[in-house]
Amino acid sequence: MRWEFGRRSSNVEDRRGVGVSGPVVGGGIGFLVLSLIAMFLGVDPAILEQVAPTNDNPTAVNRETSPESDRLADFVSVVLADTEDTWKPLFKEMGANYVEPTLVLFSDRVESACGFAQAAVGPFYCPADQKLYIDLSFYRDLQERLQAPGDFAQAYVIAHEVGHHVQNLMGISDKVRSLQSRVSEVEANQLSVRLELQADCFAGIWANKAQNSRQVLEAGDIEEALNAASSIGDDRLQSQSKGYVVPESFTHGSSAQRVRWFKQGIQTGDVEQCNTFKTAKL
């Protein structure tokens, strides 16, 4: 991915090296299940809300960042800027205003408006403060644990979380949460799957616009992102963590579904073609 000469976003909040005292999400869930199921792309903010903070004051610690981490911070700033350049004109075409989200970089644990979280939760978007959160060490897990290397796979992570921000601005997330409160657990899971697949499609729209407008792609980039989408399907993650698959419990979609909807966004570049809530077959 050609990113080095791209614009840097001014909407990055660097909290790396800042300690947070208080309870954190995930301590009693189990690292394996948490890291393989909840860690990647679009964690439900309700998980974070289960734990209330006890200390509102972050504790500064003397923790130096590494050259690798600083390079990744620079990279995600460029990707975030590129998503801004994609969605701002798209919202204008729809007669709306695109409110740019903030990307928060953190180390180990973080406090958001949705509650406390630790790095094992993975990247997530909090609609309450319209911020994306990521501990950059996640990219090591993406490469090593999930076998999804490459800078475009890393960019896909950011683009997917921005997709959740787009859903929030469009009122889609609120409608889904309202529906989920009135249906069974299985039906609520199905709605969650559709929400996640739409965010994948929105990530694909970013890839389409970024390439057409700014020619950011290099050979193999699309394959990297498709591999990442496939690697984090519920079927593959459940098989890795449990040894078996329970489709009724899916909340993000199968590998095949995630690849399909990401490709749908790339190929069409059309927001209307990402309506996962009006199709019988996902």
Short mmCIF file of C-alpha atoms in Angstrom, two decimals:
data_model
loop_
_atom_site.label_atom_id
_atom_site.label_comp_id
_atom_site.label_asym_id
_atom_site.label_seq_id
_atom_site.Cartn_x
_atom_site.Cartn_y
_atom_site.Cartn_z
CA MET A 1 0.00 0.00 0.00
CA ARG A 2 1.37 3.40 -1.01
CA TRP A 3 0.76 5.42 2.13
CA GLU A 4 3.97 7.22 3.12
CA PHE A 5 3.15 10.43 1.24
CA GLY A 6 -0.49 10.52 2.28
CA ARG A 7 -2.10 13.22 4.39
CA ARG A 8 -1.98 12.71 8.16
CA SER A 9 -5.22 13.09 10.11
CA SER A 10 -5.44 15.67 12.89
CA ASN A 11 -8.01 13.46 14.66
CA VAL A 12 -5.57 11.12 16.40
CA GLU A 13 -5.36 11.09 20.19
CA ASP A 14 -2.19 9.38 21.39
CA ARG A 15 -2.62 7.86 24.84
CA ARG A 16 0.23 5.37 24.52
CA GLY A 17 2.23 5.31 27.71
CA VAL A 18 -0.68 6.51 29.82
CA GLY A 19 -1.76 4.05 32.49
CA VAL A 20 -5.39 3.70 33.53
CA SER A 21 -6.36 2.54 36.99
CA GLY A 22 -9.65 0.85 37.67
CA PRO A 23 -11.39 -2.34 36.51
CA VAL A 24 -10.94 -3.51 32.95
CA VAL A 25 -13.02 -5.64 30.64
CA GLY A 26 -12.06 -9.21 30.01
CA GLY A 27 -10.51 -10.37 33.25
CA GLY A 28 -13.08 -13.09 33.86
CA ILE A 29 -13.91 -14.01 30.28
CA GLY A 30 -10.76 -15.90 29.44
CA PHE A 31 -8.01 -14.63 27.19
CA LEU A 32 -8.43 -17.19 24.41
CA VAL A 33 -12.14 -16.66 23.90
CA LEU A 34 -11.78 -12.90 24.32
CA SER A 35 -8.90 -12.56 21.91
CA LEU A 36 -10.31 -14.84 19.23
CA ILE A 37 -14.00 -13.94 19.41
CA ALA A 38 -14.33 -10.41 20.80
CA MET A 39 -10.99 -8.93 19.87
CA PHE A 40 -11.43 -8.21 16.21
CA LEU A 41 -13.52 -5.65 14.41
CA GLY A 42 -16.62 -4.18 15.90
CA VAL A 43 -16.70 -5.36 19.46
CA ASP A 44 -20.11 -4.64 20.96
CA PRO A 45 -19.83 -1.58 23.24
CA ALA A 46 -22.29 -3.29 25.59
CA ILE A 47 -19.42 -5.57 26.61
CA LEU A 48 -17.53 -2.55 27.84
CA GLU A 49 -20.50 -1.04 29.63
CA GLN A 50 -20.73 -4.01 32.00
CA VAL A 51 -17.86 -2.62 34.07
CA ALA A 52 -18.10 0.84 35.61
CA PRO A 53 -14.95 2.90 36.23
CA THR A 54 -13.76 3.57 39.76
CA ASN A 55 -11.09 6.12 38.96
CA ASP A 56 -11.55 8.87 36.40
CA ASN A 57 -7.96 10.05 36.57
CA PRO A 58 -5.48 8.34 34.25
CA THR A 59 -2.07 7.71 35.73
CA ALA A 60 0.87 8.82 33.64
CA VAL A 61 3.66 6.26 33.37
CA ASN A 62 7.12 6.53 31.87
CA ARG A 63 6.77 4.17 28.91
CA GLU A 64 8.72 4.81 25.74
CA THR A 65 7.28 3.88 22.36
CA SER A 66 9.24 1.83 19.85
CA PRO A 67 10.18 2.87 16.30
CA GLU A 68 7.85 0.12 15.03
CA SER A 69 4.96 1.45 17.10
CA ASP A 70 5.63 5.01 15.96
CA ARG A 71 5.63 3.90 12.34
CA LEU A 72 2.30 2.13 12.85
CA ALA A 73 0.91 5.26 14.52
CA ASP A 74 1.96 7.26 11.48
CA PHE A 75 0.38 4.64 9.21
CA VAL A 76 -3.02 4.59 10.92
CA SER A 77 -3.08 8.39 10.89
CA VAL A 78 -2.74 8.28 7.10
CA VAL A 79 -5.43 5.61 6.78
CA LEU A 80 -7.78 7.60 8.99
CA ALA A 81 -7.19 10.70 6.86
CA ASP A 82 -7.93 8.67 3.76
CA THR A 83 -11.24 7.47 5.21
CA GLU A 84 -12.08 11.12 5.95
CA ASP A 85 -11.37 12.00 2.33
CA THR A 86 -13.62 9.14 1.24
CA TRP A 87 -16.66 9.62 3.46
CA LYS A 88 -16.86 13.40 3.55
CA PRO A 89 -17.86 13.74 -0.14
CA LEU A 90 -20.07 10.64 0.05
CA PHE A 91 -22.07 12.15 2.90
CA LYS A 92 -22.27 15.42 0.99
CA GLU A 93 -23.79 13.53 -1.95
CA MET A 94 -26.37 12.13 0.48
CA GLY A 95 -27.17 15.63 1.74
CA ALA A 96 -25.56 15.04 5.12
CA ASN A 97 -22.49 16.19 7.03
CA TYR A 98 -19.72 13.75 7.84
CA VAL A 99 -18.51 14.21 11.40
CA GLU A 100 -14.94 12.95 11.55
CA PRO A 101 -14.25 10.40 14.30
CA THR A 102 -11.21 10.48 16.57
CA LEU A 103 -8.77 7.58 16.65
CA VAL A 104 -7.35 6.85 20.11
CA LEU A 105 -4.04 4.99 20.38
CA PHE A 106 -3.54 3.31 23.74
CA SER A 107 -1.31 0.85 25.56
CA ASP A 108 -2.66 -2.15 27.48
CA ARG A 109 -5.92 -0.62 28.70
CA VAL A 110 -8.09 2.40 28.07
CA GLU A 111 -11.13 4.27 29.33
CA SER A 112 -13.78 5.22 26.77
CA ALA A 113 -17.28 6.63 27.05
CA CYS A 114 -18.41 3.01 26.71
CA GLY A 115 -16.36 1.90 29.72
CA PHE A 116 -12.94 0.39 30.36
CA ALA A 117 -11.26 -2.06 27.99
CA GLN A 118 -7.98 -3.90 27.82
CA ALA A 119 -5.93 -4.56 24.71
CA ALA A 120 -7.21 -8.14 24.36
CA VAL A 121 -10.61 -6.76 23.32
CA GLY A 122 -8.96 -5.51 20.14
CA PRO A 123 -9.92 -2.49 18.05
CA PHE A 124 -13.37 -1.12 18.80
CA TYR A 125 -15.63 1.83 18.09
CA CYS A 126 -17.54 3.60 20.85
CA PRO A 127 -20.63 5.42 19.52
CA ALA A 128 -21.03 7.37 22.78
CA ASP A 129 -17.89 9.44 22.11
CA GLN A 130 -17.54 8.74 18.36
CA LYS A 131 -14.00 7.45 18.85
CA LEU A 132 -12.11 4.44 17.49
CA TYR A 133 -9.73 2.71 19.91
CA ILE A 134 -6.72 0.55 19.09
CA ASP A 135 -3.68 -0.79 20.86
CA LEU A 136 -1.17 -1.07 18.02
CA SER A 137 0.14 -4.36 19.42
CA PHE A 138 -3.02 -5.84 17.92
CA TYR A 139 -1.35 -5.77 14.54
CA ARG A 140 1.16 -8.32 15.81
CA ASP A 141 -1.76 -10.61 16.68
CA LEU A 142 -3.28 -9.95 13.27
CA GLN A 143 -0.11 -11.14 11.60
CA GLU A 144 0.93 -13.96 13.90
CA ARG A 145 -2.22 -15.33 15.53
CA LEU A 146 -4.70 -14.70 12.74
CA GLN A 147 -2.24 -15.20 9.89
CA ALA A 148 -3.30 -12.00 8.14
CA PRO A 149 -0.12 -10.00 7.41
CA GLY A 150 0.29 -6.90 5.27
CA ASP A 151 -0.29 -3.17 5.53
CA PHE A 152 -3.54 -3.27 3.61
CA ALA A 153 -4.90 -5.85 6.03
CA GLN A 154 -3.99 -3.38 8.77
CA ALA A 155 -5.74 -0.59 6.90
CA TYR A 156 -8.85 -2.77 6.60
CA VAL A 157 -9.04 -2.89 10.39
CA ILE A 158 -9.29 0.90 10.60
CA ALA A 159 -11.68 1.13 7.63
CA HIS A 160 -14.03 -1.41 9.24
CA GLU A 161 -14.18 0.52 12.52
CA VAL A 162 -14.81 3.71 10.56
CA GLY A 163 -17.62 1.75 8.91
CA HIS A 164 -19.23 1.44 12.34
CA HIS A 165 -18.88 5.19 12.75
CA VAL A 166 -20.66 5.68 9.43
CA GLN A 167 -23.47 3.40 10.64
CA ASN A 168 -23.71 5.47 13.81
CA LEU A 169 -23.97 8.74 11.89
CA MET A 170 -26.61 7.27 9.58
CA GLY A 171 -28.72 6.08 12.53
CA ILE A 172 -28.36 2.43 11.55
CA SER A 173 -26.66 1.34 14.79
CA ASP A 174 -29.41 2.80 16.98
CA LYS A 175 -32.12 1.08 14.95
CA VAL A 176 -30.34 -2.25 15.21
CA ARG A 177 -29.84 -1.97 18.98
CA SER A 178 -33.50 -1.06 19.37
CA LEU A 179 -34.57 -4.11 17.38
CA GLN A 180 -32.18 -6.36 19.28
CA SER A 181 -33.81 -5.41 22.57
CA ARG A 182 -37.14 -6.79 21.33
CA VAL A 183 -36.15 -10.11 19.77
CA SER A 184 -34.63 -13.42 20.83
CA GLU A 185 -30.90 -13.92 21.33
CA VAL A 186 -30.57 -15.80 18.05
CA GLU A 187 -32.37 -13.04 16.15
CA ALA A 188 -30.27 -10.41 17.91
CA ASN A 189 -27.14 -12.26 16.81
CA GLN A 190 -28.40 -12.29 13.22
CA LEU A 191 -28.89 -8.53 13.34
CA SER A 192 -25.37 -8.14 14.69
CA VAL A 193 -24.05 -10.20 11.77
CA ARG A 194 -25.80 -7.91 9.29
CA LEU A 195 -24.36 -4.86 11.04
CA GLU A 196 -20.83 -6.26 10.89
CA LEU A 197 -21.11 -7.32 7.26
CA GLN A 198 -22.31 -3.85 6.33
CA ALA A 199 -19.25 -2.38 8.05
CA ASP A 200 -17.14 -4.75 5.95
CA CYS A 201 -18.91 -3.47 2.85
CA PHE A 202 -18.29 0.12 3.92
CA ALA A 203 -14.60 -0.75 4.35
CA GLY A 204 -14.68 -2.01 0.78
CA ILE A 205 -16.17 1.29 -0.38
CA TRP A 206 -13.20 3.07 1.20
CA ALA A 207 -10.81 0.77 -0.72
CA ASN A 208 -12.69 1.49 -3.96
CA LYS A 209 -12.63 5.28 -3.53
CA ALA A 210 -9.06 5.37 -2.23
CA GLN A 211 -7.81 3.51 -5.28
CA ASN A 212 -9.88 5.41 -7.84
CA SER A 213 -9.04 8.83 -6.39
CA ARG A 214 -5.58 8.38 -4.92
CA GLN A 215 -4.13 5.14 -6.38
CA VAL A 216 -3.00 3.75 -3.04
CA LEU A 217 -3.06 0.06 -3.93
CA GLU A 218 -0.09 -2.08 -4.81
CA ALA A 219 0.01 -5.65 -6.12
CA GLY A 220 -1.36 -8.06 -3.53
CA ASP A 221 -3.11 -5.45 -1.37
CA ILE A 222 -6.66 -6.59 -2.11
CA GLU A 223 -5.65 -10.18 -1.41
CA GLU A 224 -4.23 -9.09 1.96
CA ALA A 225 -7.53 -7.49 2.97
CA LEU A 226 -9.60 -10.43 1.71
CA ASN A 227 -7.37 -12.78 3.68
CA ALA A 228 -7.92 -10.66 6.80
CA ALA A 229 -11.70 -10.71 6.25
CA SER A 230 -11.61 -14.48 5.84
CA SER A 231 -9.36 -14.99 8.86
CA ILE A 232 -11.82 -13.38 11.27
CA GLY A 233 -15.03 -15.13 10.23
CA ASP A 234 -17.00 -16.50 13.17
CA ASP A 235 -16.76 -20.04 11.78
CA ARG A 236 -12.98 -19.96 11.63
CA LEU A 237 -12.55 -18.27 15.02
CA GLN A 238 -14.97 -20.64 16.75
CA SER A 239 -13.24 -23.62 15.18
CA GLN A 240 -9.89 -22.36 16.49
CA SER A 241 -11.09 -21.60 19.99
CA LYS A 242 -13.70 -24.33 20.58
CA GLY A 243 -13.00 -26.99 17.97
CA TYR A 244 -16.54 -26.75 16.62
CA VAL A 245 -18.90 -24.18 15.09
CA VAL A 246 -22.27 -22.89 16.36
CA PRO A 247 -23.83 -20.81 13.54
CA GLU A 248 -26.67 -19.56 15.78
CA SER A 249 -24.11 -17.80 17.95
CA PHE A 250 -22.42 -15.95 15.07
CA THR A 251 -22.23 -12.19 15.65
CA HIS A 252 -19.84 -11.12 12.87
CA GLY A 253 -20.54 -13.49 9.98
CA SER A 254 -18.74 -16.42 8.40
CA SER A 255 -15.44 -16.08 6.55
CA ALA A 256 -17.22 -16.41 3.21
CA GLN A 257 -19.78 -13.75 4.14
CA ARG A 258 -17.16 -11.27 5.30
CA VAL A 259 -15.17 -11.71 2.10
CA ARG A 260 -18.31 -11.39 -0.01
CA TRP A 261 -19.43 -8.11 1.51
CA PHE A 262 -15.98 -6.56 1.54
CA LYS A 263 -15.73 -7.40 -2.17
CA GLN A 264 -19.21 -5.95 -2.70
CA GLY A 265 -17.98 -2.61 -1.41
CA ILE A 266 -14.76 -2.72 -3.43
CA GLN A 267 -16.48 -3.65 -6.68
CA THR A 268 -19.41 -1.23 -6.50
CA GLY A 269 -18.21 1.72 -4.41
CA ASP A 270 -21.92 2.31 -3.79
CA VAL A 271 -23.40 2.80 -0.32
CA GLU A 272 -26.78 1.56 -1.54
CA GLN A 273 -25.22 -1.79 -2.46
CA CYS A 274 -24.19 -2.33 1.16
CA ASN A 275 -27.70 -2.73 2.57
CA THR A 276 -27.24 -6.07 4.32
CA PHE A 277 -30.63 -5.61 6.04
CA LYS A 278 -32.62 -5.92 2.82
CA THR A 279 -31.18 -9.11 1.43
CA ALA A 280 -32.34 -12.64 2.17
CA LYS A 281 -28.97 -14.20 1.42
CA LEU A 282 -25.89 -12.91 3.20
#
